[in-house]
Amino acid sequence: MLKHTFARTALIVAAGALALGSIGTLTGCAATTSASAVPASEASAKRKTEPVRMPMPVIDAFRGKGIFYFDDNVRTQLFIRDEIAVNGRWDVQENFPLGSRHGFTWGSGAVAILRDGAPLDAQRPMFITLDPQRNVLIHFEGGGAKPLTLRVRLEAYDLSELPIGPYLKTRQGTSTAAGYFIGNSYVFPKGAVGYRAVLSIDRNEVLVPTKTAFTGSDSIENFSKRFTKEIPYCLRYIPGTTAEPAGLRFAAPIVKKTKRVKRRVEEVAQSGEVQVLPVKKGTIFCAAEGKTQLASARWNLRWVNGTRVLEFTFPDEIESVSYGLLDEHKRALHLAFAEEKVKAGRRTTVKVRPAAVWLAGQEIRDAQWRFNETAADAISDAINRTKAERRAWEAENGKTR
């Protein structure tokens, strides 16, 4: 009997979007595999305990069957369609089930990128190129004259004889349900390769991490007004870490400021401080826990790529997991709230969404691993071998997804 203390995987900064293009049928449980997971009891007693770094040009990982990615037990594939580059460009294809998270993330994950306040789909890679350092640039659909581009530096590791479960992580670095059920029971076979992705961008971008989060406000001014005096805005935190729930409370509402420049009225950038308070766990509209202030955070009201953004920087004494960011991401990502234009028929409204600003040139080491075909087939096999155990647990405790 599995322990009842199993924690359900929760993506606080959720990533991925509904797939709008062609869809594949690859899933962790249904894919036809050619490599098998090795039961730990059959593995060498003297097997290595850490992955071994392998020299490999980044572009080579995308050749052949390409790179495989697992969102829990759902498997996706990204690969070069034609080995011959045309004008330095390789067209790519991605196979994934409709509605699954897939491919490479934006920051710690995003369902959209905001440009001029409008959301652009960040989940549809079109082609890849190489930069002067031979890193891969993945070019996504959208962005017009300034397309969405993600720089990917891959580190390849030999995973053979290592336990499979620990390499199946969420985008926040915690174990997925599949990783939990597989655990150390099965190991990777020879030829299994895993990839760590180090990501960066060339210009600041505003990320929308989830479609469902909201603030109930139609402007940054009204957002700040809503969360003053007694009511704090409760920040999403990363469970399973040392996070302590925290909230933001403004001493006074933000008031828009403008100036006249050559017959035009332009907004003036502003900055200020906001209280960071301990809060009770619950919904977005939750209560402060006592009257003690944890610290003050700095806010900046500015425009990023034509999108109006309220951006925050927190003092070091506040752990980044308490406001939804991994510690290794806090230099690259700033928590923010952005005014997003939402179309409903012919009418366009504005909603303030939780967001993040990814700073240009700041690298992020992705918490999730990608795999070659051998490693992916072994993972699919291990998922299949443990599905009965998972099904029994879910029947008693509820589904994990």
Coordinates of C-alpha atoms in Angstrom, one line a residue:
M1 CA 0.0 0.0 0.0
L2 CA 1.4 3.4 -1.0
K3 CA 1.7 6.0 1.7
H4 CA -1.2 8.3 2.0
T5 CA 1.1 11.3 2.5
F6 CA 1.8 11.5 -1.3
A7 CA 1.6 15.2 -2.2
R8 CA -0.3 16.0 -5.4
T9 CA 1.8 17.9 -7.9
A10 CA 0.8 21.6 -8.1
L11 CA 2.2 24.0 -10.7
I12 CA 2.1 27.3 -9.0
V13 CA 3.6 29.1 -12.0
A14 CA 1.8 26.8 -14.5
A15 CA 3.1 26.5 -18.0
G16 CA 2.1 25.3 -21.4
A17 CA -1.0 26.0 -23.5
L18 CA -3.6 24.1 -25.5
A19 CA -2.1 22.9 -28.6
L20 CA -3.7 24.6 -31.6
G21 CA -1.7 23.0 -34.4
S22 CA -1.4 19.4 -35.6
I23 CA -1.5 16.9 -32.8
G24 CA 0.3 13.6 -32.2
T25 CA -0.7 10.6 -30.2
L26 CA 2.4 10.2 -28.1
T27 CA 1.7 9.6 -24.4
G28 CA 3.8 8.1 -21.7
C29 CA 1.5 5.1 -21.4
A30 CA 0.5 4.5 -25.0
A31 CA 3.7 5.1 -27.0
T32 CA 5.3 2.1 -28.7
T33 CA 8.8 1.7 -27.2
S34 CA 12.0 0.1 -28.3
A35 CA 14.1 0.5 -25.1
S36 CA 13.0 -1.0 -21.8
A37 CA 13.4 0.2 -18.3
V38 CA 15.7 -2.0 -16.3
P39 CA 14.5 -3.2 -12.9
A40 CA 16.8 -1.9 -10.2
S41 CA 17.3 -5.5 -8.9
E42 CA 18.9 -6.4 -12.3
A43 CA 21.2 -3.4 -12.5
S44 CA 24.9 -3.5 -11.8
A45 CA 25.7 -3.4 -8.1
K46 CA 28.6 -1.0 -9.0
R47 CA 26.5 1.4 -11.2
K48 CA 27.3 5.1 -11.1
T49 CA 25.4 7.4 -8.8
E50 CA 25.5 10.6 -10.8
P51 CA 24.9 11.5 -14.4
V52 CA 28.0 11.9 -16.5
R53 CA 28.4 15.0 -18.7
M54 CA 28.8 14.3 -22.4
P55 CA 30.2 16.6 -25.0
M56 CA 27.6 17.2 -27.7
P57 CA 26.8 20.0 -30.2
V58 CA 23.4 21.3 -29.2
I59 CA 21.9 21.0 -32.7
D60 CA 22.6 17.2 -32.6
A61 CA 20.0 16.7 -29.9
F62 CA 17.3 17.9 -32.3
R63 CA 18.4 15.5 -35.1
G64 CA 16.8 12.1 -35.8
K65 CA 14.0 11.4 -33.4
G66 CA 14.9 14.6 -31.5
I67 CA 14.1 15.6 -28.0
F68 CA 11.4 14.1 -25.8
Y69 CA 9.7 15.7 -22.9
F70 CA 7.3 14.4 -20.2
D71 CA 4.6 16.4 -18.5
D72 CA 3.9 13.8 -15.8
N73 CA 3.0 10.7 -17.8
V74 CA 2.3 12.6 -21.1
R75 CA 5.1 12.3 -23.7
T76 CA 5.9 14.9 -26.4
Q77 CA 8.5 15.0 -29.1
L78 CA 10.4 17.9 -30.9
F79 CA 12.6 17.2 -33.9
I80 CA 14.1 18.7 -37.0
R81 CA 12.0 17.8 -40.0
D82 CA 14.8 18.0 -42.6
E83 CA 18.5 17.6 -42.0
I84 CA 19.3 20.2 -44.6
A85 CA 19.1 23.8 -43.4
V86 CA 17.6 26.4 -45.7
N87 CA 19.3 29.8 -45.3
G88 CA 20.5 28.7 -41.9
R89 CA 17.1 27.6 -40.8
W90 CA 15.9 24.1 -39.8
D91 CA 12.1 23.5 -39.8
V92 CA 10.9 21.7 -36.7
Q93 CA 7.9 19.5 -35.9
E94 CA 6.4 18.9 -32.5
N95 CA 4.1 16.0 -31.7
F96 CA 2.0 16.3 -28.6
P97 CA -1.5 15.4 -27.4
L98 CA -4.1 18.2 -27.5
G99 CA -4.1 20.2 -24.3
S100 CA -0.7 18.9 -22.9
R101 CA 2.1 21.0 -21.7
H102 CA 5.0 20.5 -24.1
G103 CA 8.3 21.6 -25.5
F104 CA 10.5 24.3 -24.0
T105 CA 9.3 26.7 -21.3
W106 CA 9.5 30.4 -21.2
G107 CA 11.1 31.3 -17.9
S108 CA 9.4 29.1 -15.4
G109 CA 6.6 28.5 -17.8
A110 CA 4.1 30.7 -19.7
V111 CA 0.8 30.3 -21.6
A112 CA 1.4 33.6 -23.4
I113 CA 3.8 36.4 -24.0
L114 CA 2.3 40.0 -23.8
R115 CA 3.2 42.4 -26.5
D116 CA 1.3 45.7 -26.6
G117 CA -0.9 44.2 -24.0
A118 CA -2.1 41.4 -26.3
P119 CA -1.2 37.7 -25.7
L120 CA 0.9 35.9 -28.2
D121 CA 1.0 32.1 -28.3
A122 CA 4.5 31.0 -27.1
Q123 CA 4.0 27.3 -27.7
R124 CA 4.3 26.8 -31.5
P125 CA 7.9 26.5 -32.6
M126 CA 8.4 27.1 -36.3
F127 CA 12.1 26.7 -37.0
I128 CA 15.5 26.8 -35.3
T129 CA 18.8 28.6 -36.1
L130 CA 22.2 28.7 -34.5
D131 CA 23.8 31.7 -32.8
P132 CA 27.6 32.5 -33.1
Q133 CA 28.2 30.3 -30.0
R134 CA 26.4 27.4 -31.7
N135 CA 23.5 27.5 -29.2
V136 CA 20.0 26.8 -30.7
L137 CA 17.6 29.6 -31.2
I138 CA 14.0 28.4 -31.3
H139 CA 11.7 30.8 -33.2
F140 CA 8.0 30.7 -32.4
E141 CA 5.0 31.8 -34.3
G142 CA 4.0 35.4 -33.6
G143 CA 5.8 38.6 -32.7
G144 CA 5.7 40.3 -36.2
A145 CA 8.9 42.1 -36.9
K146 CA 10.3 41.1 -33.5
P147 CA 9.5 37.3 -33.4
L148 CA 9.4 35.3 -30.2
T149 CA 12.8 33.7 -29.9
L150 CA 14.2 31.5 -27.1
R151 CA 18.0 30.7 -26.8
V152 CA 18.6 27.2 -25.7
R153 CA 22.0 25.9 -24.4
L154 CA 21.8 22.1 -23.8
E155 CA 23.9 20.1 -21.5
A156 CA 23.9 16.3 -22.3
Y157 CA 24.4 13.6 -19.7
D158 CA 24.7 9.9 -19.7
L159 CA 21.9 8.6 -17.6
S160 CA 22.5 4.8 -18.0
E161 CA 22.0 2.8 -14.8
L162 CA 20.6 5.7 -12.9
P163 CA 17.1 5.6 -11.3
I164 CA 14.4 6.9 -13.6
G165 CA 12.0 8.5 -11.0
P166 CA 14.2 11.3 -9.8
Y167 CA 14.5 12.7 -13.3
L168 CA 10.8 13.3 -13.8
K169 CA 10.1 16.7 -12.3
T170 CA 7.6 19.5 -12.5
R171 CA 8.6 22.9 -13.7
Q172 CA 9.1 23.9 -10.1
G173 CA 11.6 21.1 -9.5
T174 CA 9.3 18.8 -7.4
S175 CA 8.5 15.2 -8.3
T176 CA 5.7 14.5 -10.8
A177 CA 3.2 11.7 -10.0
A178 CA 5.0 9.5 -12.5
G179 CA 8.3 10.1 -10.9
Y180 CA 6.9 9.3 -7.5
F181 CA 5.4 6.0 -8.5
I182 CA 8.5 4.9 -10.5
G183 CA 10.9 6.1 -7.9
N184 CA 14.1 4.0 -7.8
S185 CA 12.4 0.8 -8.9
Y186 CA 13.7 1.1 -12.5
V187 CA 16.9 2.4 -14.0
F188 CA 17.8 3.8 -17.4
P189 CA 19.4 1.4 -20.0
K190 CA 22.6 2.0 -21.8
G191 CA 22.4 4.7 -24.4
A192 CA 20.0 6.8 -22.3
V193 CA 20.8 10.5 -22.5
G194 CA 19.2 13.4 -20.6
Y195 CA 19.4 17.1 -21.3
R196 CA 19.5 20.0 -19.0
A197 CA 18.3 23.2 -20.7
V198 CA 19.8 26.7 -19.9
L199 CA 17.5 29.3 -21.4
S200 CA 17.8 33.0 -22.2
I201 CA 16.2 35.8 -24.3
D202 CA 17.6 38.8 -26.0
R203 CA 14.9 41.3 -24.9
N204 CA 12.7 41.7 -21.8
E205 CA 9.5 39.8 -22.2
V206 CA 6.3 39.8 -20.1
L207 CA 5.1 36.3 -19.3
V208 CA 1.6 35.2 -18.4
P209 CA 2.1 32.0 -16.4
T210 CA -1.5 30.8 -16.2
K211 CA -4.9 31.4 -17.9
T212 CA -6.9 31.0 -14.7
A213 CA -5.3 33.5 -12.3
F214 CA -6.9 36.9 -11.9
T215 CA -6.9 39.9 -9.6
G216 CA -10.4 41.2 -10.2
S217 CA -9.1 44.6 -11.4
D218 CA -9.2 46.4 -14.7
S219 CA -6.2 48.7 -14.2
I220 CA -3.1 48.7 -12.1
E221 CA -4.4 51.7 -10.2
N222 CA -7.6 49.8 -9.2
F223 CA -5.5 46.8 -8.3
S224 CA -3.4 48.8 -5.9
K225 CA -6.6 50.4 -4.5
R226 CA -8.3 47.0 -3.9
F227 CA -5.4 45.8 -1.8
T228 CA -4.8 48.6 0.6
K229 CA -5.5 49.0 4.4
E230 CA -6.7 45.6 5.6
I231 CA -6.8 43.3 2.6
P232 CA -3.6 41.9 1.2
Y233 CA -3.1 40.3 -2.2
C234 CA -2.0 36.7 -1.4
L235 CA 0.9 35.5 -3.5
R236 CA 1.1 32.1 -5.0
Y237 CA 3.9 30.1 -3.4
I238 CA 5.7 26.8 -4.3
P239 CA 4.4 24.0 -2.0
G240 CA 6.7 21.3 -0.8
T241 CA 9.4 23.9 -0.2
T242 CA 10.3 26.2 2.7
A243 CA 7.8 28.7 1.4
E244 CA 5.8 30.7 3.9
P245 CA 2.5 32.2 2.4
A246 CA 2.9 36.0 2.0
G247 CA 0.8 38.8 0.7
L248 CA 1.2 42.3 -0.6
R249 CA -0.5 45.4 0.8
F250 CA -0.2 49.0 -0.5
A251 CA -0.1 51.9 1.9
A252 CA -2.0 54.0 -0.6
P253 CA -3.4 53.5 -4.1
I254 CA -1.1 54.2 -7.1
V255 CA -2.2 57.3 -9.0
K256 CA -1.3 57.6 -12.7
K257 CA 1.1 60.4 -13.5
T258 CA 1.6 62.1 -16.9
K259 CA 3.6 64.8 -18.5
R260 CA 3.4 66.7 -21.8
V261 CA 6.1 66.0 -24.4
K262 CA 5.9 67.9 -27.7
R263 CA 2.1 68.2 -27.7
R264 CA 1.8 64.6 -26.5
V265 CA 0.8 63.4 -23.1
E266 CA 3.0 60.6 -21.9
E267 CA 2.9 58.5 -18.7
V268 CA 5.6 59.0 -16.2
A269 CA 7.3 55.9 -14.7
Q270 CA 6.8 55.5 -11.0
S271 CA 8.3 53.5 -8.1
G272 CA 7.5 52.9 -4.5
E273 CA 7.3 50.3 -1.7
V274 CA 4.7 47.8 -0.7
Q275 CA 4.3 45.8 2.5
V276 CA 5.0 42.1 2.5
L277 CA 2.9 40.4 5.2
P278 CA 2.4 36.8 6.4
V279 CA -1.0 35.5 5.4
K280 CA -3.3 32.6 6.0
K281 CA -3.4 29.9 3.4
G282 CA -6.5 30.1 1.2
T283 CA -7.8 32.0 -1.8
I284 CA -6.4 35.1 -3.5
F285 CA -8.6 37.2 -1.2
C286 CA -7.3 36.0 2.2
A287 CA -6.5 37.5 5.6
A288 CA -3.2 38.7 7.0
E289 CA -1.7 36.4 9.7
G290 CA -1.2 38.8 12.6
K291 CA 0.0 42.4 12.3
T292 CA 3.8 41.9 11.9
Q293 CA 5.2 43.0 8.6
L294 CA 7.8 40.7 7.1
A295 CA 9.5 43.3 4.9
S296 CA 9.0 45.9 2.2
A297 CA 9.2 45.1 -1.5
R298 CA 10.0 47.6 -4.2
W299 CA 7.6 48.2 -7.1
N300 CA 8.1 49.8 -10.5
L301 CA 5.4 50.9 -12.8
R302 CA 6.7 50.9 -16.4
W303 CA 6.0 49.8 -20.0
V304 CA 7.6 46.6 -21.3
N305 CA 7.2 45.9 -25.1
G306 CA 4.1 48.1 -25.1
T307 CA 2.5 46.4 -22.1
R308 CA 1.9 48.3 -18.8
V309 CA 3.5 46.4 -16.0
L310 CA 3.8 46.7 -12.2
E311 CA 7.1 44.9 -11.5
F312 CA 8.4 43.9 -8.0
T313 CA 11.8 43.2 -6.5
F314 CA 11.9 41.6 -3.1
P315 CA 14.5 41.8 -0.3
D316 CA 16.8 38.8 0.2
E317 CA 15.1 38.0 3.6
I318 CA 12.0 36.9 1.7
E319 CA 12.5 33.5 0.1
S320 CA 11.6 33.5 -3.6
V321 CA 9.6 30.3 -3.2
S322 CA 7.2 32.3 -1.0
Y323 CA 6.3 34.5 -4.1
G324 CA 6.3 31.6 -6.6
L325 CA 9.9 31.6 -8.0
L326 CA 12.7 29.1 -7.5
D327 CA 15.8 30.6 -5.9
E328 CA 17.8 30.0 -9.0
H329 CA 15.3 32.0 -11.1
K330 CA 14.9 35.1 -9.0
R331 CA 17.7 37.0 -10.8
A332 CA 16.1 36.4 -14.2
L333 CA 12.5 36.7 -13.3
H334 CA 10.6 39.5 -11.5
L335 CA 7.1 39.0 -10.2
A336 CA 4.7 41.4 -11.9
F337 CA 1.2 42.3 -12.7
A338 CA 0.3 43.3 -16.2
E339 CA -2.6 44.9 -18.0
E340 CA -3.8 42.4 -20.6
K341 CA -6.2 43.3 -23.4
V342 CA -9.0 40.7 -23.6
K343 CA -11.2 40.5 -26.6
A344 CA -14.9 39.4 -26.2
G345 CA -16.5 39.7 -29.6
R346 CA -16.1 43.2 -30.9
R347 CA -15.4 44.5 -27.4
T348 CA -11.9 44.8 -25.8
T349 CA -11.5 45.1 -22.1
V350 CA -8.5 45.3 -19.8
K351 CA -7.7 42.8 -17.0
V352 CA -4.8 42.9 -14.6
R353 CA -3.1 39.4 -14.6
P354 CA -0.4 38.0 -12.5
A355 CA 2.7 38.0 -14.6
A356 CA 6.5 37.8 -14.6
V357 CA 9.1 39.9 -16.4
W358 CA 12.0 37.9 -17.8
L359 CA 15.1 40.1 -18.1
A360 CA 17.1 40.1 -21.2
G361 CA 20.4 38.1 -21.1
Q362 CA 19.6 36.4 -17.7
E363 CA 19.9 32.7 -18.0
I364 CA 17.5 30.2 -16.4
R365 CA 18.4 26.6 -15.8
D366 CA 15.2 24.7 -16.4
A367 CA 14.2 22.3 -13.6
Q368 CA 12.9 19.7 -16.0
W369 CA 14.9 17.2 -18.0
R370 CA 14.5 16.4 -21.6
F371 CA 15.6 13.0 -23.1
N372 CA 16.7 11.2 -26.2
E373 CA 14.6 8.4 -27.6
T374 CA 16.3 5.6 -25.6
A375 CA 15.7 7.4 -22.3
A376 CA 12.2 8.3 -23.3
D377 CA 11.2 4.8 -24.3
A378 CA 12.6 3.5 -20.9
I379 CA 10.5 6.2 -19.1
S380 CA 7.4 5.2 -21.1
D381 CA 8.0 1.5 -20.2
A382 CA 8.4 2.4 -16.5
I383 CA 5.2 4.4 -16.6
N384 CA 3.4 1.4 -18.1
R385 CA 4.8 -1.0 -15.5
T386 CA 3.7 1.2 -12.6
K387 CA 0.3 2.2 -14.0
A388 CA -1.6 -0.5 -12.0
E389 CA -0.1 0.7 -8.8
R390 CA -0.9 4.3 -9.7
R391 CA -4.4 3.4 -10.7
A392 CA -5.0 1.7 -7.4
W393 CA -3.7 4.7 -5.5
E394 CA -5.9 7.1 -7.5
A395 CA -9.0 4.9 -7.0
E396 CA -8.5 5.2 -3.2
N397 CA -7.2 8.8 -3.0
G398 CA -8.4 10.6 -6.1
K399 CA -6.5 11.4 -9.3
T400 CA -3.2 13.1 -9.2
R401 CA -3.7 15.2 -12.3

